[in-house]
CSV table of C-alpha atoms in Angstrom, one decimal:
chain,number,residue,atom,x,y,z
X,1,MET,CA,27.6,-68.7,112.6
X,2,ASP,CA,25.0,-71.4,113.4
X,3,TRP,CA,22.6,-70.8,115.8
X,4,GLU,CA,20.3,-73.1,118.3
X,5,ILE,CA,16.8,-71.9,119.5
X,6,VAL,CA,16.1,-72.6,123.1
X,7,ILE,CA,12.3,-72.2,123.9
X,8,GLY,CA,10.4,-72.7,127.2
X,9,LEU,CA,6.6,-72.2,127.5
X,10,GLU,CA,4.3,-70.8,130.0
X,11,THR,CA,0.7,-72.0,129.2
X,12,HIS,CA,-2.3,-70.6,130.9
X,13,VAL,CA,-5.4,-72.6,130.9
X,14,GLU,CA,-8.8,-71.6,132.0
X,15,LEU,CA,-10.5,-74.3,133.8
X,16,ALA,CA,-13.9,-75.4,132.9
X,17,THR,CA,-15.7,-74.8,136.3
X,18,ARG,CA,-19.0,-73.1,136.3
X,19,THR,CA,-17.9,-70.5,139.0
X,20,LYS,CA,-14.7,-68.5,139.7
X,21,ILE,CA,-11.9,-69.8,141.8
X,22,PHE,CA,-12.8,-67.9,144.8
X,23,CYS,CA,-16.2,-66.6,144.6
X,24,SER,CA,-19.7,-67.6,143.0
X,25,CYS,CA,-19.6,-65.5,139.9
X,26,THR,CA,-20.0,-67.2,136.7
X,27,THR,CA,-17.0,-67.9,134.5
X,28,GLU,CA,-19.2,-67.7,131.3
X,29,PHE,CA,-17.6,-66.2,128.4
X,30,GLY,CA,-18.9,-62.9,127.2
X,31,GLY,CA,-21.3,-60.8,128.8
X,32,ALA,CA,-21.5,-57.0,129.2
X,33,PRO,CA,-18.3,-55.6,130.8
X,34,ASN,CA,-18.2,-55.8,134.2
X,35,THR,CA,-21.1,-57.8,134.8
X,36,HIS,CA,-19.7,-61.2,136.1
X,37,CYS,CA,-17.8,-59.7,139.2
X,38,CYS,CA,-18.7,-59.0,142.6
X,39,PRO,CA,-16.5,-57.5,145.7
X,40,ILE,CA,-14.7,-60.8,146.2
X,41,CYS,CA,-13.2,-61.1,142.8
X,42,THR,CA,-12.6,-57.6,142.4
X,43,GLY,CA,-10.7,-57.5,145.8
X,44,MET,CA,-12.9,-55.0,148.0
X,45,PRO,CA,-11.8,-54.4,151.5
X,46,GLY,CA,-13.5,-56.8,154.1
X,47,THR,CA,-14.1,-59.6,151.5
X,48,LEU,CA,-12.7,-63.1,152.0
X,49,PRO,CA,-12.0,-65.6,149.2
X,50,VAL,CA,-13.3,-69.1,149.6
X,51,MET,CA,-11.7,-72.0,147.5
X,52,ASN,CA,-13.6,-73.8,144.8
X,53,LYS,CA,-12.9,-77.3,145.4
X,54,ARG,CA,-13.6,-78.4,141.8
X,55,VAL,CA,-10.6,-76.1,140.8
X,56,LEU,CA,-8.3,-78.3,143.1
X,57,GLU,CA,-9.9,-81.5,141.6
X,58,TYR,CA,-9.4,-80.3,137.9
X,59,ALA,CA,-5.6,-79.0,138.7
X,60,ALA,CA,-5.0,-82.5,140.3
X,61,LYS,CA,-6.5,-84.6,137.4
X,62,ALA,CA,-4.1,-82.5,135.0
X,63,CYS,CA,-1.1,-83.2,137.0
X,64,LEU,CA,-1.8,-86.8,137.1
X,65,ALA,CA,-2.5,-86.9,133.3
X,66,LEU,CA,0.8,-84.9,132.6
X,67,ASN,CA,3.0,-87.3,135.0
X,68,CYS,CA,3.6,-84.6,137.5
X,69,GLU,CA,4.7,-85.4,141.1
X,70,ILE,CA,1.8,-84.0,143.3
X,71,THR,CA,2.5,-82.0,146.3
X,72,ARG,CA,0.4,-83.4,148.9
X,73,TYR,CA,0.5,-80.4,151.1
X,74,CYS,CA,0.1,-77.1,148.8
X,75,LYS,CA,-0.8,-73.7,149.4
X,76,PHE,CA,-1.5,-70.1,147.8
X,77,ASP,CA,0.9,-66.8,147.6
X,78,ARG,CA,0.4,-63.4,146.8
X,79,LYS,CA,1.9,-62.2,143.8
X,80,ASN,CA,2.2,-58.4,144.2
X,81,TYR,CA,2.0,-56.1,141.1
X,82,PHE,CA,0.1,-53.1,139.9
X,83,TYR,CA,-1.5,-53.1,136.5
X,84,PRO,CA,-5.1,-51.7,135.6
X,85,ASP,CA,-6.5,-55.3,134.8
X,86,LEU,CA,-5.7,-56.1,138.3
X,87,PRO,CA,-8.1,-54.4,140.6
X,88,LYS,CA,-6.5,-55.9,143.9
X,89,ALA,CA,-3.0,-55.0,143.0
X,90,TYR,CA,-2.1,-58.5,143.7
X,91,GLN,CA,-2.9,-62.0,142.2
X,92,ILE,CA,-3.5,-65.2,144.2
X,93,SER,CA,-1.1,-67.6,142.9
X,94,GLN,CA,1.3,-70.5,143.8
X,95,LEU,CA,5.0,-70.1,144.1
X,96,TYR,CA,6.7,-71.9,146.8
X,97,LEU,CA,4.4,-75.0,146.8
X,98,PRO,CA,2.7,-75.6,143.5
X,99,ILE,CA,0.3,-78.5,143.3
X,100,GLY,CA,2.5,-80.2,140.5
X,101,ARG,CA,6.1,-80.6,139.6
X,102,ASN,CA,8.4,-82.4,137.3
X,103,GLY,CA,6.0,-83.8,134.7
X,104,LYS,CA,6.7,-85.4,131.3
X,105,VAL,CA,5.0,-85.1,128.1
X,106,PRO,CA,5.9,-87.1,125.3
X,107,ILE,CA,5.4,-85.6,121.8
X,108,GLN,CA,6.1,-86.7,118.3
X,109,VAL,CA,7.8,-84.8,115.7
X,110,GLY,CA,7.9,-86.5,112.4
X,111,GLN,CA,9.6,-90.0,113.1
X,112,GLU,CA,11.2,-88.8,116.4
X,113,GLU,CA,9.8,-88.9,119.9
X,114,LYS,CA,10.8,-86.7,122.4
X,115,ILE,CA,10.0,-85.9,126.1
X,116,ILE,CA,9.1,-82.1,127.3
X,117,ARG,CA,9.8,-81.7,130.8
X,118,ILE,CA,7.3,-79.8,132.9
X,119,HIS,CA,8.9,-77.7,135.6
X,120,GLU,CA,5.8,-77.0,137.5
X,121,LEU,CA,1.9,-76.7,137.3
X,122,HIS,CA,0.2,-74.2,139.6
X,123,MET,CA,-3.4,-72.9,140.3
X,124,GLU,CA,-4.0,-69.0,140.0
X,125,GLU,CA,-6.8,-66.6,139.5
X,126,ASP,CA,-6.9,-64.9,136.0
X,127,ALA,CA,-6.7,-61.2,135.6
X,128,GLY,CA,-9.2,-58.9,133.7
X,129,LYS,CA,-8.9,-57.7,130.4
X,130,LEU,CA,-8.0,-54.2,129.0
X,131,VAL,CA,-10.1,-53.1,126.0
X,132,HIS,CA,-8.4,-50.3,123.7
X,133,ASP,CA,-10.8,-48.1,121.8
X,134,ASN,CA,-8.9,-46.3,119.2
X,135,TRP,CA,-11.9,-44.2,118.0
X,136,ILE,CA,-12.2,-42.4,121.5
X,137,ASP,CA,-8.5,-43.0,122.4
X,138,GLN,CA,-9.3,-44.8,125.6
X,139,THR,CA,-8.3,-47.9,127.3
X,140,ARG,CA,-11.1,-49.3,129.5
X,141,ALA,CA,-10.8,-52.3,132.1
X,142,ASP,CA,-13.2,-55.3,131.7
X,143,TYR,CA,-13.1,-57.3,135.2
X,144,ASN,CA,-15.5,-60.2,134.0
X,145,ARG,CA,-12.3,-62.4,133.6
X,146,CYS,CA,-10.9,-61.5,137.2
X,147,GLY,CA,-10.9,-64.8,139.4
X,148,VAL,CA,-11.6,-67.2,136.5
X,149,PRO,CA,-9.7,-70.2,137.6
X,150,LEU,CA,-6.5,-70.9,135.8
X,151,ILE,CA,-3.8,-73.5,135.9
X,152,GLU,CA,-0.2,-72.4,134.7
X,153,ILE,CA,2.0,-75.0,133.1
X,154,VAL,CA,5.5,-74.1,132.9
X,155,THR,CA,8.1,-76.3,130.8
X,156,GLU,CA,11.8,-76.5,131.0
X,157,PRO,CA,13.6,-74.9,128.1
X,158,ASP,CA,13.4,-78.2,126.2
X,159,PHE,CA,12.2,-76.9,122.9
X,160,ARG,CA,14.3,-76.5,119.8
X,161,SER,CA,11.9,-75.5,117.0
X,162,ALA,CA,8.4,-74.1,116.4
X,163,ASP,CA,7.4,-77.4,115.3
X,164,GLU,CA,8.1,-79.0,118.6
X,165,VAL,CA,6.2,-76.3,120.5
X,166,ILE,CA,3.1,-76.9,118.3
X,167,ALA,CA,3.3,-80.7,118.7
X,168,TYR,CA,3.5,-80.1,122.4
X,169,LEU,CA,0.5,-77.6,122.4
X,170,GLU,CA,-1.6,-80.1,120.5
X,171,LYS,CA,-0.8,-82.8,122.8
X,172,LEU,CA,-1.6,-80.6,125.9
X,173,ARG,CA,-4.9,-79.3,124.5
X,174,SER,CA,-5.9,-82.8,123.4
X,175,THR,CA,-5.2,-84.1,126.9
X,176,LEU,CA,-6.9,-81.3,128.7
X,177,GLU,CA,-9.9,-81.5,126.5
X,178,TYR,CA,-10.2,-85.3,127.2
X,179,LEU,CA,-9.9,-84.8,130.7
X,180,GLY,CA,-12.9,-82.2,130.7
X,181,VAL,CA,-11.0,-79.7,132.6
X,182,SER,CA,-10.9,-77.0,129.8
X,183,ASP,CA,-12.6,-76.3,126.7
X,184,CYS,CA,-8.9,-75.0,125.4
X,185,LYS,CA,-10.6,-72.5,123.1
X,186,MET,CA,-8.1,-70.1,122.1
X,187,GLN,CA,-10.4,-67.8,120.3
X,188,GLU,CA,-11.8,-67.2,123.8
X,189,GLY,CA,-8.6,-67.1,125.7
X,190,SER,CA,-9.2,-70.3,127.5
X,191,LEU,CA,-5.6,-71.5,126.3
X,192,ARG,CA,-2.9,-68.7,126.2
X,193,CYS,CA,0.7,-69.5,125.6
X,194,ASP,CA,3.7,-67.1,126.5
X,195,VAL,CA,6.7,-68.1,124.7
X,196,ASN,CA,10.4,-67.6,126.4
X,197,LEU,CA,13.1,-67.8,123.6
X,198,SER,CA,16.6,-67.3,123.5
X,199,VAL,CA,19.4,-68.1,120.9
X,200,ARG,CA,23.0,-69.5,121.6
X,201,PRO,CA,25.7,-70.8,119.2
X,202,MET,CA,25.2,-74.3,118.1
X,203,GLY,CA,27.1,-76.7,120.7
X,204,SER,CA,27.1,-74.2,123.5
X,205,SER,CA,25.8,-75.2,126.9
X,206,GLU,CA,25.0,-71.7,128.1
X,207,LEU,CA,21.5,-70.3,127.8
X,208,GLY,CA,21.3,-66.9,126.0
X,209,THR,CA,19.3,-63.9,127.4
X,210,ARG,CA,15.5,-64.8,126.8
X,211,THR,CA,12.5,-62.8,125.8
X,212,GLU,CA,9.1,-63.5,126.6
X,213,MET,CA,6.4,-62.9,123.9
X,214,LYS,CA,2.5,-62.5,124.7
X,215,ASN,CA,-0.6,-62.1,122.9
X,216,LEU,CA,-0.4,-65.2,121.0
X,217,ASN,CA,-3.8,-66.6,120.2
X,218,SER,CA,-3.5,-69.2,117.6
X,219,PHE,CA,-1.0,-72.0,116.7
X,220,LYS,CA,-0.1,-70.2,113.7
X,221,ALA,CA,0.7,-67.0,115.6
X,222,ILE,CA,2.8,-69.0,117.9
X,223,ALA,CA,4.9,-70.5,115.0
X,224,ARG,CA,5.3,-67.3,113.2
X,225,ALA,CA,6.3,-65.4,116.4
X,226,ILE,CA,8.9,-68.0,117.2
X,227,ARG,CA,10.5,-67.7,113.8
X,228,TYR,CA,10.5,-64.0,113.8
X,229,GLU,CA,11.9,-63.6,117.3
X,230,ALA,CA,14.7,-66.2,116.6
X,231,ARG,CA,15.6,-64.4,113.6
X,232,ARG,CA,15.3,-60.9,115.3
X,233,GLN,CA,17.8,-61.9,118.0
X,234,GLN,CA,20.4,-63.7,115.7
X,235,GLU,CA,20.4,-60.6,113.5
X,236,LEU,CA,20.8,-58.5,116.7
X,237,ILE,CA,23.9,-60.2,117.7
X,238,GLU,CA,25.5,-60.9,114.5
X,239,MET,CA,24.7,-57.8,112.3
X,240,ASP,CA,24.2,-55.1,114.9
X,241,HIS,CA,26.7,-56.4,117.4
X,242,LYS,CA,24.2,-55.7,120.3
X,243,GLN,CA,23.3,-57.7,123.3
X,244,VAL,CA,19.6,-59.2,123.6
X,245,VAL,CA,17.6,-57.3,126.2
X,246,GLN,CA,15.7,-59.4,128.8
X,247,GLU,CA,12.1,-58.1,128.2
X,248,THR,CA,8.5,-58.9,127.6
X,249,ARG,CA,7.5,-58.4,123.9
X,250,ARG,CA,3.9,-58.2,122.2
X,251,TRP,CA,3.2,-60.2,119.1
X,252,ASP,CA,1.3,-58.2,116.5
X,253,GLU,CA,-0.5,-60.6,114.1
X,254,ASN,CA,-1.2,-57.8,111.4
X,255,LYS,CA,2.1,-56.5,111.4
X,256,ASP,CA,3.9,-60.1,111.6
X,257,ALA,CA,6.4,-58.5,114.2
X,258,SER,CA,6.8,-58.4,117.9
X,259,PHE,CA,7.3,-55.1,119.9
X,260,SER,CA,8.8,-54.4,123.3
X,261,MET,CA,6.3,-53.6,126.0
X,262,ARG,CA,8.6,-53.6,129.3
X,263,SER,CA,11.3,-55.1,131.0
X,264,LYS,CA,11.1,-58.6,131.9
X,265,GLU,CA,10.3,-59.1,135.8
X,266,ASN,CA,12.0,-61.8,138.0
X,267,ALA,CA,10.3,-63.7,141.0
X,268,GLN,CA,11.6,-61.1,143.6
X,269,ASP,CA,10.0,-58.4,141.7
X,270,TYR,CA,6.7,-59.6,142.8
X,271,ARG,CA,7.5,-59.6,146.6
X,272,TYR,CA,5.8,-63.1,147.0
X,273,PHE,CA,4.6,-63.9,150.4
X,274,PRO,CA,1.8,-66.5,151.6
X,275,GLU,CA,-1.6,-65.9,151.1
X,276,PRO,CA,-3.1,-65.1,154.4
X,277,ASP,CA,-7.0,-65.7,153.8
X,278,ILE,CA,-6.6,-69.0,152.3
X,279,PRO,CA,-5.7,-72.0,154.1
X,280,PRO,CA,-3.4,-74.8,153.0
X,281,MET,CA,-4.8,-77.8,151.3
X,282,GLU,CA,-3.6,-81.4,152.0
X,283,LEU,CA,-4.4,-84.0,149.3
X,284,SER,CA,-4.6,-87.4,150.7
X,285,GLU,CA,-3.7,-90.7,148.9
X,286,ASP,CA,-7.5,-91.7,149.0
X,287,TYR,CA,-8.5,-88.4,147.2
X,288,LEU,CA,-5.6,-89.0,144.6
X,289,ALA,CA,-6.4,-92.8,144.0
X,290,GLY,CA,-10.2,-91.7,143.4
X,291,LEU,CA,-9.4,-89.1,140.9
X,292,ARG,CA,-6.8,-91.3,139.2
X,293,SER,CA,-9.4,-94.2,138.9
X,294,GLY,CA,-12.0,-91.7,137.2
X,295,LEU,CA,-9.5,-90.6,134.6
X,296,PRO,CA,-10.9,-91.2,131.1
X,297,GLU,CA,-9.5,-93.0,128.2
X,298,MET,CA,-7.1,-90.8,126.5
X,299,ALA,CA,-6.6,-90.0,122.8
X,300,GLN,CA,-3.7,-92.4,122.2
X,301,ALA,CA,-5.5,-95.4,123.9
X,302,ARG,CA,-8.6,-94.5,122.2
X,303,GLN,CA,-6.7,-94.4,118.7
X,304,GLN,CA,-5.3,-97.8,119.3
X,305,ARG,CA,-8.7,-99.4,120.3
X,306,TYR,CA,-10.3,-98.0,117.2
X,307,VAL,CA,-7.5,-99.9,115.1
X,308,ARG,CA,-8.1,-103.0,117.1
X,309,GLU,CA,-11.8,-103.2,117.6
X,310,PHE,CA,-13.1,-101.4,114.6
X,311,GLY,CA,-10.6,-102.3,112.1
X,312,LEU,CA,-9.9,-98.7,111.2
X,313,PRO,CA,-6.7,-97.6,109.4
X,314,GLU,CA,-4.3,-95.7,111.6
X,315,TYR,CA,-4.9,-92.5,109.7
X,316,ASP,CA,-8.5,-92.6,110.4
X,317,ALA,CA,-8.2,-93.6,114.1
X,318,GLU,CA,-5.8,-90.5,114.3
X,319,LEU,CA,-8.1,-88.2,112.9
X,320,LEU,CA,-11.2,-89.4,114.8
X,321,THR,CA,-9.6,-89.1,118.3
X,322,GLY,CA,-8.2,-85.7,117.5
X,323,THR,CA,-10.7,-84.3,119.8
X,324,ARG,CA,-13.0,-86.0,122.5
X,325,ALA,CA,-16.1,-84.4,121.0
X,326,LEU,CA,-15.2,-86.0,117.6
X,327,ALA,CA,-14.2,-89.5,119.0
X,328,ASP,CA,-17.4,-89.3,121.2
X,329,PHE,CA,-19.7,-88.6,118.1
X,330,PHE,CA,-18.1,-91.4,116.2
X,331,GLU,CA,-18.8,-94.1,119.0
X,332,ALA,CA,-22.2,-92.7,119.3
X,333,THR,CA,-23.0,-93.1,115.8
X,334,VAL,CA,-21.3,-96.7,115.5
X,335,ALA,CA,-23.5,-97.6,118.6
X,336,LEU,CA,-26.6,-96.9,116.5
X,337,GLY,CA,-25.7,-99.9,114.3
X,338,ILE,CA,-23.8,-98.3,111.5
X,339,PRO,CA,-20.5,-100.0,110.3
X,340,PRO,CA,-17.4,-98.3,111.8
X,341,LYS,CA,-15.9,-97.8,108.5
X,342,GLU,CA,-18.8,-96.3,107.0
X,343,VAL,CA,-18.9,-93.8,109.7
X,344,SER,CA,-15.4,-92.9,109.5
X,345,ASN,CA,-15.8,-92.4,105.7
X,346,TRP,CA,-18.6,-90.0,106.1
X,347,MET,CA,-17.0,-88.0,109.1
X,348,MET,CA,-13.8,-87.6,107.2
X,349,ALA,CA,-15.4,-86.7,103.8
X,350,GLU,CA,-18.2,-84.6,105.1
X,351,LEU,CA,-17.9,-83.7,108.7
X,352,LEU,CA,-14.5,-82.7,109.0
X,353,ARG,CA,-14.8,-80.9,105.7
X,354,THR,CA,-17.8,-78.8,106.8
X,355,LEU,CA,-16.3,-78.0,110.3
X,356,LYS,CA,-13.1,-76.6,108.4
X,357,GLU,CA,-15.2,-74.6,106.1
X,358,LYS,CA,-17.4,-73.2,108.9
X,359,GLY,CA,-14.4,-72.7,111.1
X,360,MET,CA,-16.2,-74.8,113.8
X,361,GLU,CA,-15.2,-77.2,116.5
X,362,ALA,CA,-17.0,-80.6,116.9
X,363,LYS,CA,-18.1,-79.8,120.3
X,364,ASP,CA,-20.1,-76.7,118.9
X,365,MET,CA,-22.0,-78.4,116.3
X,366,ALA,CA,-25.6,-79.0,116.5
X,367,LEU,CA,-25.5,-82.2,114.2
X,368,THR,CA,-26.2,-85.4,116.3
X,369,PRO,CA,-25.1,-88.9,115.9
X,370,GLY,CA,-28.8,-89.8,115.1
X,371,THR,CA,-28.8,-87.6,112.1
X,372,LEU,CA,-25.7,-88.7,110.6
X,373,ALA,CA,-26.8,-92.3,111.2
X,374,THR,CA,-30.2,-91.5,109.4
X,375,ILE,CA,-28.3,-90.4,106.4
X,376,ILE,CA,-26.1,-93.3,106.1
X,377,GLN,CA,-28.8,-95.7,106.8
X,378,MET,CA,-30.8,-94.1,103.9
X,379,VAL,CA,-27.8,-94.7,101.5
X,380,SER,CA,-27.5,-98.3,102.4
X,381,ASP,CA,-31.2,-98.7,101.9
X,382,GLY,CA,-31.1,-97.3,98.5
X,383,LYS,CA,-33.3,-94.4,99.3
X,384,LEU,CA,-30.4,-91.7,98.5
X,385,ASN,CA,-27.6,-91.9,96.2
X,386,ARG,CA,-24.3,-90.8,97.5
X,387,SER,CA,-24.3,-87.5,96.1
X,388,THR,CA,-27.9,-86.6,97.0
X,389,ALA,CA,-26.9,-87.6,100.5
X,390,SER,CA,-24.1,-85.5,100.7
X,391,GLN,CA,-26.3,-82.5,99.7
X,392,VAL,CA,-28.8,-83.7,102.5
X,393,PHE,CA,-26.0,-83.6,105.0
X,394,SER,CA,-24.9,-79.9,104.1
X,395,ALA,CA,-28.5,-78.9,104.5
X,396,VAL,CA,-29.4,-80.4,107.9
X,397,PHE,CA,-25.9,-79.8,109.5
X,398,ASP,CA,-26.5,-76.3,110.9
X,399,ASP,CA,-29.7,-77.0,112.8
X,400,ASP,CA,-29.8,-80.8,113.0
X,401,ALA,CA,-33.0,-81.1,110.8
X,402,ASP,CA,-34.8,-84.5,110.2
X,403,PRO,CA,-33.1,-85.7,106.9
X,404,VAL,CA,-36.1,-87.9,106.1
X,405,ALA,CA,-38.6,-85.0,106.4
X,406,TYR,CA,-36.1,-82.8,104.2
X,407,VAL,CA,-35.8,-85.6,101.5
X,408,LYS,CA,-39.5,-85.9,101.4
X,409,ALA,CA,-40.1,-82.2,101.2
X,410,HIS,CA,-37.6,-81.8,98.4
X,411,GLY,CA,-38.4,-84.8,96.5
X,412,LEU,CA,-34.8,-86.2,96.5
X,413,GLU,CA,-35.7,-90.0,97.1
X,414,GLN,CA,-33.8,-92.0,94.9
X,415,ILE,CA,-35.7,-93.2,91.7
X,416,SER,CA,-35.8,-97.1,92.1
X,417,ASP,CA,-38.0,-97.7,88.8
X,418,ALA,CA,-35.7,-99.6,86.8
X,419,GLY,CA,-37.9,-99.2,83.7
X,420,LEU,CA,-37.8,-95.4,84.0
X,421,VAL,CA,-34.0,-95.5,84.4
X,422,GLU,CA,-33.7,-97.7,81.2
X,423,GLU,CA,-36.2,-95.6,79.3
X,424,THR,CA,-33.9,-92.4,80.2
X,425,VAL,CA,-30.9,-94.3,79.0
X,426,LYS,CA,-32.4,-94.9,75.6
X,427,THR,CA,-33.6,-91.3,75.5
X,428,VAL,CA,-30.2,-89.9,76.1
X,429,LEU,CA,-28.4,-92.2,73.4
X,430,ALA,CA,-30.8,-91.2,70.8
X,431,ALA,CA,-30.2,-87.5,71.6
X,432,ASN,CA,-26.4,-87.9,71.3
X,433,ALA,CA,-25.8,-90.0,68.4
X,434,ALA,CA,-22.3,-88.2,67.7
X,435,GLN,CA,-21.1,-89.1,71.2
X,436,VAL,CA,-22.4,-92.7,70.9
X,437,ALA,CA,-20.5,-93.2,67.7
X,438,GLU,CA,-17.3,-91.8,69.2
X,439,TYR,CA,-17.6,-94.2,72.2
X,440,ARG,CA,-18.1,-97.1,69.9
X,441,SER,CA,-15.0,-95.9,67.9
X,442,GLY,CA,-13.0,-96.4,71.1
X,443,LYS,CA,-13.1,-92.9,72.8
X,444,GLN,CA,-14.1,-94.2,76.5
X,445,LYS,CA,-14.0,-90.8,77.9
X,446,VAL,CA,-17.2,-89.9,76.2
X,447,PHE,CA,-19.0,-92.6,78.5
X,448,GLY,CA,-18.7,-90.1,81.6
X,449,PHE,CA,-20.5,-87.4,79.4
X,450,LEU,CA,-23.2,-89.7,78.6
X,451,VAL,CA,-23.6,-90.8,82.3
X,452,GLY,CA,-23.8,-87.1,83.2
X,453,GLN,CA,-26.8,-86.7,80.8
X,454,CYS,CA,-28.7,-89.5,82.3
X,455,MET,CA,-28.1,-88.3,85.8
X,456,ARG,CA,-29.2,-84.8,84.5
X,457,ALA,CA,-32.4,-86.1,83.0
X,458,LEU,CA,-33.2,-88.0,86.3
X,459,LYS,CA,-32.4,-84.9,88.1
X,460,GLY,CA,-29.6,-86.6,90.0
X,461,LYS,CA,-32.1,-88.9,91.9
X,462,ALA,CA,-31.0,-92.2,90.2
X,463,ASP,CA,-28.6,-94.9,91.5
X,464,PRO,CA,-25.4,-94.1,89.5
X,465,LYS,CA,-24.4,-97.7,89.6
X,466,ALA,CA,-27.6,-98.8,88.0
X,467,VAL,CA,-27.2,-96.0,85.3
X,468,ASN,CA,-23.7,-97.1,84.8
X,469,ARG,CA,-24.7,-100.7,84.2
X,470,LEU,CA,-27.8,-100.2,82.1
X,471,LEU,CA,-25.7,-97.4,79.7
X,472,ARG,CA,-23.0,-100.0,79.5
X,473,GLU,CA,-25.1,-102.5,78.6
X,474,ALA,CA,-27.0,-100.4,75.8
X,475,LEU,CA,-23.7,-99.1,74.2
X,476,ASP,CA,-22.0,-102.7,74.2
X,477,GLY,CA,-25.0,-104.8,73.5
């Protein structure tokens, strides 16, 4: 039997505010356990939450960018459940009047464009974190994350493959980063995704029984979990002749498998009721118009502008606008007078490679546009050859050191003495008479060997073009 996978996503995004949603505790990642919390975010008796207006602003901006209908009059509700990482035994969230509904996100998978519908976008507070210590066989609660502001983005069950899911999440991450409402660092939990998945016979219009998978902290893990769970459900029905159980499952990256955690709750299980301590919020047209006018230029618009204004190939423009930090770095370097294509070449060949090797994101690097501009200009001025410049880039990347000082301290400036280069060529040819004879007998590959010998003799500091020209003249003259 042919099966169709049906997937809906619940994506939790931590907002980039300095303080929590209902108190003044810091949202900074890390810190010793239970040092970023207070009586308000841990729900002590007699405390009252106060809404952080920046959370409302960021949530509304996300709604606008994701084409949602904004609820002008919205409020919070209490979601009641007991779990050790939730000290109040309830979570302040939104059920009845979420801030956004009916959004649309276009995605591109191969040559096909598809619209993913957003069911709702709502604000809520994050829970704490349980830390499992196998050494002492204990689980301890860290409440630092309690009260960190979240938006939860719930899609309709519109996905039919892991590729579509990843395309959507990449688009969502890019959009939220460009807005500046979240850093979307999955490794720090700023962007977390729960996958609701079911299978049904191809052509059927009825939805199958879904499971929800949690603990997915990378795009790679999400794709693997989707493929595993789809296969597990199909085999359960076809081979074991059993029904899929509606449940929450935990993804184990090391075992490449999902495991049952608990039965999946429905909304009625949480006994929602209106949050009595926080008054409703009314968003005026003037407020929304102000937010709309302040939205930044998004990735796709920038990509088109780079092709149009800077003459970059579409491939270059797409890579450079992948994150806002990368695009900002590119534009800042170009603003220093460096030709756009030169900046693009260096960023794609050196910068992106280095970031990948170090497992870093552009927004976390120390390197500044001025440093890259200086290196490119030194090559243009003939002070460095391209190979040496690449070494200098690697040397100054981590701490944004002065490339001019580094070149001077290590004696790397390019040799511009034509007489010295010419004399070196003569010396190399005299020392490699056999290879010279091979070249003159028609073996052109030997030329590369001779160039290498010349560059080695000149300690890599000569202009390769000059070496090639003088060597060719000496061999062919």
